[in-house]
Tab-separated table of C-alpha atoms in Angstrom:
chain	number	residue	atom	x	y	z
X	1	UNK	CA	21.102	18.236	-7.342
X	2	UNK	CA	19.076	16.184	-9.252
X	3	UNK	CA	18.990	13.245	-7.051
X	4	UNK	CA	17.951	15.140	-4.368
X	5	UNK	CA	15.329	16.451	-6.163
X	6	UNK	CA	14.154	12.815	-7.361
X	7	UNK	CA	14.888	12.177	-3.558
X	8	UNK	CA	11.907	14.880	-2.534
X	9	UNK	CA	9.504	13.497	-5.246
X	10	UNK	CA	10.005	9.996	-3.761
X	11	UNK	CA	9.220	11.497	-0.589
X	12	UNK	CA	6.209	13.268	-1.722
X	13	UNK	CA	4.870	10.759	-3.870
X	14	UNK	CA	4.807	8.293	-0.767
X	15	UNK	CA	3.134	10.847	1.356
X	16	UNK	CA	0.580	11.625	-0.871
X	17	UNK	CA	0.205	7.910	-1.934
X	18	UNK	CA	-0.462	7.290	1.701
X	19	UNK	CA	-3.064	10.355	2.241
X	20	UNK	CA	-5.157	9.413	-0.725
X	21	UNK	CA	-7.719	6.775	0.346
X	22	UNK	CA	-8.620	5.934	-3.218
X	23	UNK	CA	-6.386	3.052	-4.526
X	24	UNK	CA	-6.522	3.974	-8.096
X	25	UNK	CA	-5.951	7.601	-7.549
X	26	UNK	CA	-3.154	6.407	-5.000
X	27	UNK	CA	-1.454	4.723	-7.866
X	28	UNK	CA	-2.012	7.750	-10.528
X	29	UNK	CA	0.460	9.652	-8.219
X	30	UNK	CA	2.767	6.785	-8.155
X	31	UNK	CA	2.867	6.781	-12.119
X	32	UNK	CA	3.452	10.556	-12.097
X	33	UNK	CA	6.222	10.308	-9.294
X	34	UNK	CA	7.723	7.739	-11.473
X	35	UNK	CA	7.911	9.449	-14.592
X	36	UNK	CA	9.092	12.502	-13.084
X	37	UNK	CA	12.029	10.386	-11.269
X	38	UNK	CA	12.866	9.131	-14.417
X	39	UNK	CA	13.618	12.572	-16.029
X	40	UNK	CA	16.088	13.324	-13.053
X	41	UNK	CA	18.073	10.368	-12.679
X	42	UNK	CA	20.678	8.608	-14.671
X	43	UNK	CA	21.556	5.714	-12.322
X	44	UNK	CA	19.571	2.454	-12.830
X	45	UNK	CA	20.419	1.392	-9.248
X	46	UNK	CA	18.799	4.463	-7.744
X	47	UNK	CA	15.690	4.350	-10.160
X	48	UNK	CA	15.529	0.595	-8.709
X	49	UNK	CA	15.403	1.886	-5.132
X	50	UNK	CA	13.294	4.834	-5.265
X	51	UNK	CA	11.020	2.762	-7.490
X	52	UNK	CA	10.415	0.080	-4.365
X	53	UNK	CA	10.112	2.760	-1.818
X	54	UNK	CA	7.230	4.458	-3.999
X	55	UNK	CA	5.793	0.943	-4.347
X	56	UNK	CA	5.934	-0.347	-0.932
X	57	UNK	CA	5.082	2.908	0.913
X	58	UNK	CA	1.205	2.303	0.716
X	59	UNK	CA	1.284	-1.106	2.225
X	60	UNK	CA	4.323	-0.335	4.742
X	61	UNK	CA	3.142	2.469	6.568
X	62	UNK	CA	-1.039	2.466	7.460
X	63	UNK	CA	-1.902	5.998	8.623
X	64	UNK	CA	-4.358	6.063	11.474
X	65	UNK	CA	-7.701	6.814	10.099
X	66	UNK	CA	-10.428	8.853	11.792
X	67	UNK	CA	-12.982	5.838	12.022
X	68	UNK	CA	-11.980	2.592	13.535
X	69	UNK	CA	-13.337	-0.173	11.818
X	70	UNK	CA	-11.653	1.665	8.371
X	71	UNK	CA	-8.902	1.924	9.973
X	72	UNK	CA	-8.456	-1.627	11.325
X	73	UNK	CA	-9.614	-2.821	7.907
X	74	UNK	CA	-7.087	-0.976	5.746
X	75	UNK	CA	-4.129	-2.151	8.273
X	76	UNK	CA	-5.103	-5.734	8.393
X	77	UNK	CA	-5.415	-5.754	4.407
X	78	UNK	CA	-1.709	-4.205	4.418
X	79	UNK	CA	-0.467	-6.350	6.883
X	80	UNK	CA	-2.050	-9.535	4.634
X	81	UNK	CA	-0.998	-8.372	1.601
X	82	UNK	CA	2.573	-8.105	2.855
X	83	UNK	CA	2.211	-11.721	4.013
X	84	UNK	CA	1.547	-12.751	0.173
X	85	UNK	CA	4.535	-13.897	-1.564
X	86	UNK	CA	3.068	-13.710	-5.118
X	87	UNK	CA	2.363	-9.531	-4.311
X	88	UNK	CA	5.770	-9.082	-3.002
X	89	UNK	CA	7.666	-11.101	-5.910
X	90	UNK	CA	5.567	-9.001	-8.308
X	91	UNK	CA	6.639	-5.745	-6.560
X	92	UNK	CA	10.110	-6.646	-6.068
X	93	UNK	CA	10.822	-8.093	-9.686
X	94	UNK	CA	8.876	-5.548	-11.302
X	95	UNK	CA	10.063	-2.909	-9.284
X	96	UNK	CA	13.356	-3.538	-9.901
X	97	UNK	CA	13.065	-3.983	-13.624
X	98	UNK	CA	11.052	-0.682	-13.827
X	99	UNK	CA	13.770	1.219	-11.654
X	100	UNK	CA	16.416	0.110	-14.394
X	101	UNK	CA	14.290	1.407	-17.324
X	102	UNK	CA	13.328	4.963	-15.748
X	103	UNK	CA	16.267	6.337	-16.897
X	104	UNK	CA	15.133	6.080	-20.326
X	105	UNK	CA	12.343	8.011	-19.803
X	106	UNK	CA	14.418	11.218	-21.067
X	107	UNK	CA	15.029	9.635	-24.609
X	108	UNK	CA	11.728	7.477	-25.052
X	109	UNK	CA	9.086	9.564	-22.788
X	110	UNK	CA	5.923	8.454	-24.603
X	111	UNK	CA	6.871	4.636	-24.804
X	112	UNK	CA	8.536	4.139	-21.261
X	113	UNK	CA	5.567	6.295	-19.722
X	114	UNK	CA	3.344	3.930	-21.144
X	115	UNK	CA	5.297	0.860	-19.704
X	116	UNK	CA	5.546	2.613	-16.476
X	117	UNK	CA	1.658	3.230	-16.572
X	118	UNK	CA	0.832	-0.125	-17.288
X	119	UNK	CA	3.000	-1.574	-14.491
X	120	UNK	CA	1.628	0.312	-12.036
X	121	UNK	CA	-2.043	-0.492	-13.219
X	122	UNK	CA	-0.931	-4.096	-13.178
X	123	UNK	CA	0.155	-3.769	-9.610
X	124	UNK	CA	-3.431	-1.627	-8.758
X	125	UNK	CA	-5.367	-4.571	-10.565
X	126	UNK	CA	-3.689	-7.282	-7.998
X	127	UNK	CA	-4.271	-4.905	-5.253
X	128	UNK	CA	-7.893	-4.137	-6.075
X	129	UNK	CA	-8.782	-8.028	-6.566
X	130	UNK	CA	-7.265	-8.665	-3.101
X	131	UNK	CA	-9.293	-5.824	-1.692
X	132	UNK	CA	-12.435	-7.122	-2.802
X	133	UNK	CA	-11.539	-10.485	-1.701
X	134	UNK	CA	-10.647	-9.444	1.694
X	135	UNK	CA	-13.919	-7.243	1.618
X	136	UNK	CA	-16.068	-10.260	0.474
X	137	UNK	CA	-14.903	-12.420	3.370
X	138	UNK	CA	-15.618	-9.648	5.797
X	139	UNK	CA	-19.001	-9.340	4.408
X	140	UNK	CA	-19.415	-13.065	4.885
X	141	UNK	CA	-17.826	-13.071	8.452
X	142	UNK	CA	-20.255	-10.204	9.361
X	143	UNK	CA	-23.325	-12.388	8.821
X	144	UNK	CA	-22.279	-14.191	12.103
X	145	UNK	CA	-20.216	-11.671	14.256
X	146	UNK	CA	-19.588	-8.022	14.903
X	147	UNK	CA	-17.364	-5.814	12.486
X	148	UNK	CA	-14.082	-6.416	14.471
X	149	UNK	CA	-14.418	-9.995	14.766
X	150	UNK	CA	-15.159	-10.255	11.307
X	151	UNK	CA	-11.925	-8.488	10.387
X	152	UNK	CA	-10.024	-10.677	12.488
X	153	UNK	CA	-11.764	-13.753	10.661
X	154	UNK	CA	-11.065	-12.189	7.340
X	155	UNK	CA	-7.755	-11.460	8.026
X	156	UNK	CA	-6.682	-15.148	9.096
X	157	UNK	CA	-8.796	-16.173	6.047
X	158	UNK	CA	-6.222	-14.327	3.780
X	159	UNK	CA	-3.107	-15.745	5.147
X	160	UNK	CA	-4.232	-19.549	5.243
X	161	UNK	CA	-0.906	-21.406	5.939
X	162	UNK	CA	0.584	-19.316	8.260
X	163	UNK	CA	0.314	-19.304	12.008
X	164	UNK	CA	-0.668	-15.672	12.988
X	165	UNK	CA	-2.071	-13.998	16.227
X	166	UNK	CA	-4.808	-11.685	14.600
X	167	UNK	CA	-5.941	-10.820	18.496
X	168	UNK	CA	-2.610	-9.357	19.508
X	169	UNK	CA	-2.425	-7.601	16.136
X	170	UNK	CA	-6.038	-5.991	16.405
X	171	UNK	CA	-5.479	-5.451	20.199
X	172	UNK	CA	-2.280	-3.232	19.302
X	173	UNK	CA	-3.944	-1.437	16.424
X	174	UNK	CA	-6.628	-0.321	18.480
X	175	UNK	CA	-4.637	0.860	21.518
X	176	UNK	CA	-2.341	2.819	18.850
X	177	UNK	CA	-5.808	4.189	17.496
X	178	UNK	CA	-6.897	5.088	20.824
X	179	UNK	CA	-3.699	6.791	21.746
X	180	UNK	CA	-3.450	8.937	18.897
X	181	UNK	CA	-7.138	10.424	18.855
X	182	UNK	CA	-6.551	10.636	22.757
X	183	UNK	CA	-3.554	12.985	21.639
X	184	UNK	CA	-5.526	14.761	19.348
X	185	UNK	CA	-8.306	15.849	21.725
X	186	UNK	CA	-5.522	16.938	24.332
X	187	UNK	CA	-3.473	18.994	22.236
């Protein structure tokens, strides 16, 4: 029963983490969900799995937003950060280690909660610095082109050594955005 509740907390934490637009508040939701999961589970492997699901949920799924430029900006940022090997290694290694530590929250409430908070804030710091770098690249590119072209250019700059087709990615996301908003107006 406790495992089922921990799974529900993971799903709700992922949902609210994606719904909140503010990156810091989103990460605080993840901290609360991880601490809650730690009180419910005793299997460290399950803790690692649920931790990885929570940590990756914000960058794997990008909900469709109301504004096309903001939607495209967040989607391209998430695609770019998923191609960053440094970020992925931080999430995988830290998430597994943190997952193995989660069951100890029952016995060492304050110290393990502080460790969880510090680790998630470290991830927040890395994401925030990447976000600011992405925004700077967009602003520099916006001086010479429109919004969507500047987003494509910034996306290509975020992934320097890989062959990507930004035009196709942007075209597919724009079609998805149009379909979602067309379905909302039809219903």
